[in-house]
Coordinates of C-alpha atoms in Angstrom, one line a residue:
X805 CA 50.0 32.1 221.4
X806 CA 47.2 29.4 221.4
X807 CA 47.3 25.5 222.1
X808 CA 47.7 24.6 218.1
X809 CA 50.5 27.5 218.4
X810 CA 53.0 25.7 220.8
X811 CA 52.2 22.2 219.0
X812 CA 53.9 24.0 215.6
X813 CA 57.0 22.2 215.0
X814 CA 60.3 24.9 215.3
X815 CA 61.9 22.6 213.1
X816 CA 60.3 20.3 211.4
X817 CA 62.4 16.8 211.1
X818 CA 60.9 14.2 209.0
X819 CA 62.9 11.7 210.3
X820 CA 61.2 12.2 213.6
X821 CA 57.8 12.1 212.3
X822 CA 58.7 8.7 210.8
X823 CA 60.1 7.4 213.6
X824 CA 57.5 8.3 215.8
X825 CA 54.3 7.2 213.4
X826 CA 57.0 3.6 212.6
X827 CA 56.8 2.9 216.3
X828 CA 53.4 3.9 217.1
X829 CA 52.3 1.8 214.3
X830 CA 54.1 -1.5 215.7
X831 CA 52.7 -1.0 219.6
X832 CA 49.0 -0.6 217.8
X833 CA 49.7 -3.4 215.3
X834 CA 51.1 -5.4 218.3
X835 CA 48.2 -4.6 220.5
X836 CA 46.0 -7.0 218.7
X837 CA 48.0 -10.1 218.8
X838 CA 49.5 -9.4 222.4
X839 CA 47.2 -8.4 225.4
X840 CA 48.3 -4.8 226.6
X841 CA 46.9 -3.8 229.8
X842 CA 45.8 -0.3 230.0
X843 CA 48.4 0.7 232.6
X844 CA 51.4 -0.5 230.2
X845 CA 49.0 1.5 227.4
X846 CA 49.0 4.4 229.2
X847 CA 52.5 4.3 230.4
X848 CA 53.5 4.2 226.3
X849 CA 51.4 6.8 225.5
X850 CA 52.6 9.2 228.0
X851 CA 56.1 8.1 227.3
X852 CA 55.4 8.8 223.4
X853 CA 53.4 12.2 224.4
X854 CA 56.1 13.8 226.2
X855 CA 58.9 12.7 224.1
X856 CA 57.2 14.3 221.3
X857 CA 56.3 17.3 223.0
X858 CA 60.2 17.7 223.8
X859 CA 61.1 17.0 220.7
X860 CA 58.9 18.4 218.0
X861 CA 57.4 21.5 219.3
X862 CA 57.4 25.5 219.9
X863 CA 59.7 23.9 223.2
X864 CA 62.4 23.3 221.2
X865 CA 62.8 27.4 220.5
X866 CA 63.1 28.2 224.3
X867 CA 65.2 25.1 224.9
X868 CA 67.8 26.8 222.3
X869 CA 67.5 29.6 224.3
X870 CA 67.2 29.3 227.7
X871 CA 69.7 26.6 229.6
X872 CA 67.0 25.4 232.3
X873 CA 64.6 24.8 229.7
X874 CA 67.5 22.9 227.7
X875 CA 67.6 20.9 230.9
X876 CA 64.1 20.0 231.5
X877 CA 64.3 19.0 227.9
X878 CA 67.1 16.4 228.3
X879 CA 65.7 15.3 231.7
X880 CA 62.0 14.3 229.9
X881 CA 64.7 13.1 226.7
X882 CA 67.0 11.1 228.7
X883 CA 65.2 10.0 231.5
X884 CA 61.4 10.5 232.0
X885 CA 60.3 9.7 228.4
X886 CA 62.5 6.3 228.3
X887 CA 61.4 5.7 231.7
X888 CA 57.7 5.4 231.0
X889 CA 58.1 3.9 227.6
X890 CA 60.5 0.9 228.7
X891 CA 58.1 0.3 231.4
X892 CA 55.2 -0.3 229.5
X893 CA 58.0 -3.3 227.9
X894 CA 56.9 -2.5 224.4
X895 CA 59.8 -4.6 223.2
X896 CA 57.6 -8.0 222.4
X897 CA 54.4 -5.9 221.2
X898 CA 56.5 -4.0 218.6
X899 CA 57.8 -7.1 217.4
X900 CA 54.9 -8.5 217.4
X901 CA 53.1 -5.7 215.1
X902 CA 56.0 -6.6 212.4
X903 CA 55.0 -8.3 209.6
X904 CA 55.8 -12.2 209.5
X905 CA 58.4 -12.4 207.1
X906 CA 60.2 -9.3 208.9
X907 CA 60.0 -11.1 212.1
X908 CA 61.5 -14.0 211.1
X909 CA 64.6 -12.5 209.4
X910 CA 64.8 -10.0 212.7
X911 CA 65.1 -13.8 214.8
X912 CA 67.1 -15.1 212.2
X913 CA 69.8 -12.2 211.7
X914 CA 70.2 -12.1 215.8
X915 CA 71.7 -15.7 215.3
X916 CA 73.9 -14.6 213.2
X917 CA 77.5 -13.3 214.8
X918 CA 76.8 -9.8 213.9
X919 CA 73.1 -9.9 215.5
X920 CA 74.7 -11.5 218.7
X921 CA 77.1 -8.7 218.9
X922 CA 75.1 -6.0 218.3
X923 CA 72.2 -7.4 220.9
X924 CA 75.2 -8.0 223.3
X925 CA 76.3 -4.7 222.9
X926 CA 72.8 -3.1 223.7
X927 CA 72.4 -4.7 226.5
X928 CA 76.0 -4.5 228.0
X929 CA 75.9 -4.1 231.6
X930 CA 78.7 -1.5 231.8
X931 CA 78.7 -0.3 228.2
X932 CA 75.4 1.2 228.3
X933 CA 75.2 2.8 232.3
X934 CA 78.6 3.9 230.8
X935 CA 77.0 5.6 228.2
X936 CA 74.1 6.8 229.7
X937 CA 75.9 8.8 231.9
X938 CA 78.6 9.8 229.2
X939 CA 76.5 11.3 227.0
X940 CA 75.0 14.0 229.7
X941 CA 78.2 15.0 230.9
X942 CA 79.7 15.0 227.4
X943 CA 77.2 17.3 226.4
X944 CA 77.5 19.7 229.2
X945 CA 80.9 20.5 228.6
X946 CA 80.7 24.2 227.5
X947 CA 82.6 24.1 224.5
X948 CA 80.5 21.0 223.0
X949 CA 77.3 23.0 224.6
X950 CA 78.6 25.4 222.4
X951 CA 79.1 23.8 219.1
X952 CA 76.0 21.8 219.1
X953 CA 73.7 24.7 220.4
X954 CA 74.4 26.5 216.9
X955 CA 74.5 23.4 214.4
X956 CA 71.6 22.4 213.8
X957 CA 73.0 18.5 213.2
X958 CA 75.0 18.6 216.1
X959 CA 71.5 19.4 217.9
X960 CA 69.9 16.5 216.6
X961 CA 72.7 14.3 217.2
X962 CA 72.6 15.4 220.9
X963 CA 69.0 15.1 221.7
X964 CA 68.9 11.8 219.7
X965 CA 72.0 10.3 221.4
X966 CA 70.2 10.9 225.3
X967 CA 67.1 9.2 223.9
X968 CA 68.5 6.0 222.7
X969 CA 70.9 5.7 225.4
X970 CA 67.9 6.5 228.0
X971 CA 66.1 4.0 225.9
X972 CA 69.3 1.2 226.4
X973 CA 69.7 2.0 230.5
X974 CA 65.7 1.7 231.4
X975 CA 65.5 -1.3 229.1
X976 CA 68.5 -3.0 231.2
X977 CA 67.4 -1.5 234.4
X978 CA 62.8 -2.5 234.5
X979 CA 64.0 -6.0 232.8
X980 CA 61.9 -8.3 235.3
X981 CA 63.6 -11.1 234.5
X982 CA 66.5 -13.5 236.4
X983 CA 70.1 -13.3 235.1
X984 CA 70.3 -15.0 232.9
X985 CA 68.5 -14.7 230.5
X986 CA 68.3 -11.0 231.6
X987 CA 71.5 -9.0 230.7
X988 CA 72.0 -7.8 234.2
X989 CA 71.4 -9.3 237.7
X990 CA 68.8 -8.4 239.5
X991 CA 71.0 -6.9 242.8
X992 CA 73.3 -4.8 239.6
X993 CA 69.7 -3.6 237.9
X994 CA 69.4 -2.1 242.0
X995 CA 72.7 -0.5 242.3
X996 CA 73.0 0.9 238.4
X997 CA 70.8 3.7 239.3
X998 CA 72.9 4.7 242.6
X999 CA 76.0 5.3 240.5
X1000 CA 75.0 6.9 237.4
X1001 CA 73.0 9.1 239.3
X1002 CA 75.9 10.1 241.4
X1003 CA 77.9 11.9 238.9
X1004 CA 74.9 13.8 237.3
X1005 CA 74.0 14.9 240.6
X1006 CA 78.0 16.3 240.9
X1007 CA 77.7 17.8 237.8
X1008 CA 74.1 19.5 238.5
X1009 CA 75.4 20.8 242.0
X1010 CA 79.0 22.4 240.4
X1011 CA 76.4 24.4 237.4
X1012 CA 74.4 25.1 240.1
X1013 CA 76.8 26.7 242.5
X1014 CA 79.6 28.3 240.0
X1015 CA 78.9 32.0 239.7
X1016 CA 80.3 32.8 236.3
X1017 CA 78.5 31.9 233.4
X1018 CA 79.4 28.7 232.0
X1019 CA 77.0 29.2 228.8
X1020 CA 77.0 32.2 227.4
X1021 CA 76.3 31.1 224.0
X1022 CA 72.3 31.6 225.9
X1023 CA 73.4 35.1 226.3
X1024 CA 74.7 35.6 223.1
X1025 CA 71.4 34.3 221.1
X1026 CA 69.4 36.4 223.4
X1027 CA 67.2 34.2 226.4
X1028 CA 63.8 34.2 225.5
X1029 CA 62.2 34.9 228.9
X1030 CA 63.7 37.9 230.8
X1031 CA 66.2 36.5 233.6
X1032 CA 69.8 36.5 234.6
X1033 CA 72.6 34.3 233.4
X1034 CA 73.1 33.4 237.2
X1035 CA 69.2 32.4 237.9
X1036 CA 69.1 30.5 234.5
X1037 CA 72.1 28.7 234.9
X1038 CA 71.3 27.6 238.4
X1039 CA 68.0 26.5 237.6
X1040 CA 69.1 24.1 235.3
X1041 CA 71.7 23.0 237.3
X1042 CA 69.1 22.1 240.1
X1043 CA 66.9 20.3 237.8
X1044 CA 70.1 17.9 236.6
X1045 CA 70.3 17.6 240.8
X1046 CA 66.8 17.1 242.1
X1047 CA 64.5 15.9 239.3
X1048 CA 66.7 13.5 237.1
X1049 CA 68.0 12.2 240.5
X1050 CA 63.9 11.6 241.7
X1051 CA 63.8 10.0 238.2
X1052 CA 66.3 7.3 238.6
X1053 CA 65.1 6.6 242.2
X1054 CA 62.1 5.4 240.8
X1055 CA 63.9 3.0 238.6
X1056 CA 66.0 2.0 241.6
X1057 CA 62.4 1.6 243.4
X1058 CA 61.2 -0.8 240.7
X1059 CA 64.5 -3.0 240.0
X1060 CA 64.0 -3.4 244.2
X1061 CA 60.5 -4.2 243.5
X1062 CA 61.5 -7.2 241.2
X1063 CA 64.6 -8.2 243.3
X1064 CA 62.3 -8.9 246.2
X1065 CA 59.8 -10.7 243.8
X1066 CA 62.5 -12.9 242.2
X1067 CA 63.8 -13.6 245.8
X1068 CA 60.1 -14.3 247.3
X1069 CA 59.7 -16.9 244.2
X1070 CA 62.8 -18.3 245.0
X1071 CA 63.6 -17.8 241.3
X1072 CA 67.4 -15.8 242.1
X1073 CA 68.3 -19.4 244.0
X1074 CA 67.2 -21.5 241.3
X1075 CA 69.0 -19.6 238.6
X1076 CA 72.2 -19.8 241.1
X1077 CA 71.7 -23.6 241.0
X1078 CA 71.9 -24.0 237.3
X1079 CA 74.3 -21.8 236.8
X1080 CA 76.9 -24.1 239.1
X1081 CA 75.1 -27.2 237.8
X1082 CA 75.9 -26.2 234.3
X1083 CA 80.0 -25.3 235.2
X1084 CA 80.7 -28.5 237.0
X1085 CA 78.8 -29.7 233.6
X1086 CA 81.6 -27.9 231.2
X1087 CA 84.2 -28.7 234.2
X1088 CA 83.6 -32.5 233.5
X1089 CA 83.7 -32.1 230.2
X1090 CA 86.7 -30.3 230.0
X1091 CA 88.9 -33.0 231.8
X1092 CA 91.1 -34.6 230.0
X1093 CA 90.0 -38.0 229.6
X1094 CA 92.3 -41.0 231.5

């Protein structure tokens, strides 16, 4: 099969198409109000590129059909393609690429008490590490593997549920901000990625090391490249281990990165200051009066 053959859709999703050409308009639109350096360019476009190429591709025939490939799908899906994405911190560009009168009713509804909710939720410090690692393990369990291997929504819902939520986590976790007005401290950005990597790295090692085939709905479908239930399923179980676990490192390498900048600044002390400064303020105000 040639190049133009693997970039054939297996199932073509306009939804995805829009989404993709939506936000790709916004980050070019954006580019000529905001200046982009050509790292955080690249690291979009590479972010885009491979998410696409997971997504929207011949791929997504052998990632029905093989479980390692399935894997290496959700690990560019849920962690690599969010990863380089969120750190090219698209957020203000996109919005900037809006028109005027959308961007003032997007700051105008996140005043409002649904807007603050919604935001608050997105950006929950334990909701969404929560969630990030919910939805892999949910996934994995064999009988939803099962289920949403041969519906064709279920699929869509799957591989769309570990994009946004990757999309949430590496938005909370390259924030380079202080908290606040960052939604989690700089030290909890740092340790995030130790403990929702833990339990993926569980789950990887048990798939890895059982010797009974946990999916055979692969088998049953027929695997598209010649190999054993065994090698397949240990293969993907080592790629949930090793690579998604190298993946959050270098999260946990860049939330250190700006912990150690913030500290150097002497911005973590200064946002400890007005924090107390501002409850001895409510403290005083609080007291009843006499």
């Amino acid at each position: 099969m040639d190049v133009l053959g693997w970039l054939v859709p297996w199932e073509f999703s306009p939804t995805l198409v829009a989404a993709f050409v939506v936000c790709i308009a916004l980050f070019v639109r954006g580019t000529r109000v905001h200046h982009v350096t050509a790292a955080r360019q690249a690291l979009f476009w590479a972010g885009v590129v491979i998410l696409y190429l997971s997504m929207h591709t011949r791929l997504d025939y052998y990632a029905e059909r093989m479980f390692f490939i399935h894997r290496a799908q959700h690990l560019v899906l849920h962690h690599l393609g969010p990863l380089l994405v969120m750190a090219a911190f698209p957020g203000s560009v996109m919005r900037a690429g809006l028109p005027l009168t959308w961007r003032h009713r997007l700051r105008t509804w996140c005043t409002t008490a649904p807007g603050r909710f919604t935001v608050g939720l997105l950006t929950h410090r334990i909701f969404v590490p929560a969630l990030f690692v919910a939805l892999v393990l949910i996934w994995l369990i064999p009988s939803v593997q099962f289920y949403s291997m041969l519906d064709w929504r279920l699929y869509r819902l799957m591989n769309w549920s570990v994009v946004l939520s990757g999309f949430m986590y590496w938005n909370l976790i390259l924030d380079r901000r202080p908290s606040p007005p960052a939604a989690m401290t700089p030290g909890g950005r740092v340790l995030s990625p130790v403990l929702t990597m833990a339990p993926q790295m569980v789950a990887g090692a048990v798939i890895a090391f059982t010797e009974r085939d946990l999916y055979p709905l692969f088998e049953l479908c027929g695997r598209a490249i010649a190999m054993s239930a065994q090698t397949d399923q240990t293969i993907g179980g080592l790629t949930m281990w090793i690579p998604a676990a190298l993946v959050e490192v270098i999260g946990l390498l860049v939330a250190l990165g700006t912990l150690m900048r913030l500290s150097a600044r002497g911005r973590l002390r200064r946002v400890d200051r007005e924090a107390r400064a501002r409850a001895r303020v409510a403290a005083r105000s609080e007291r009843p009066a006499g």
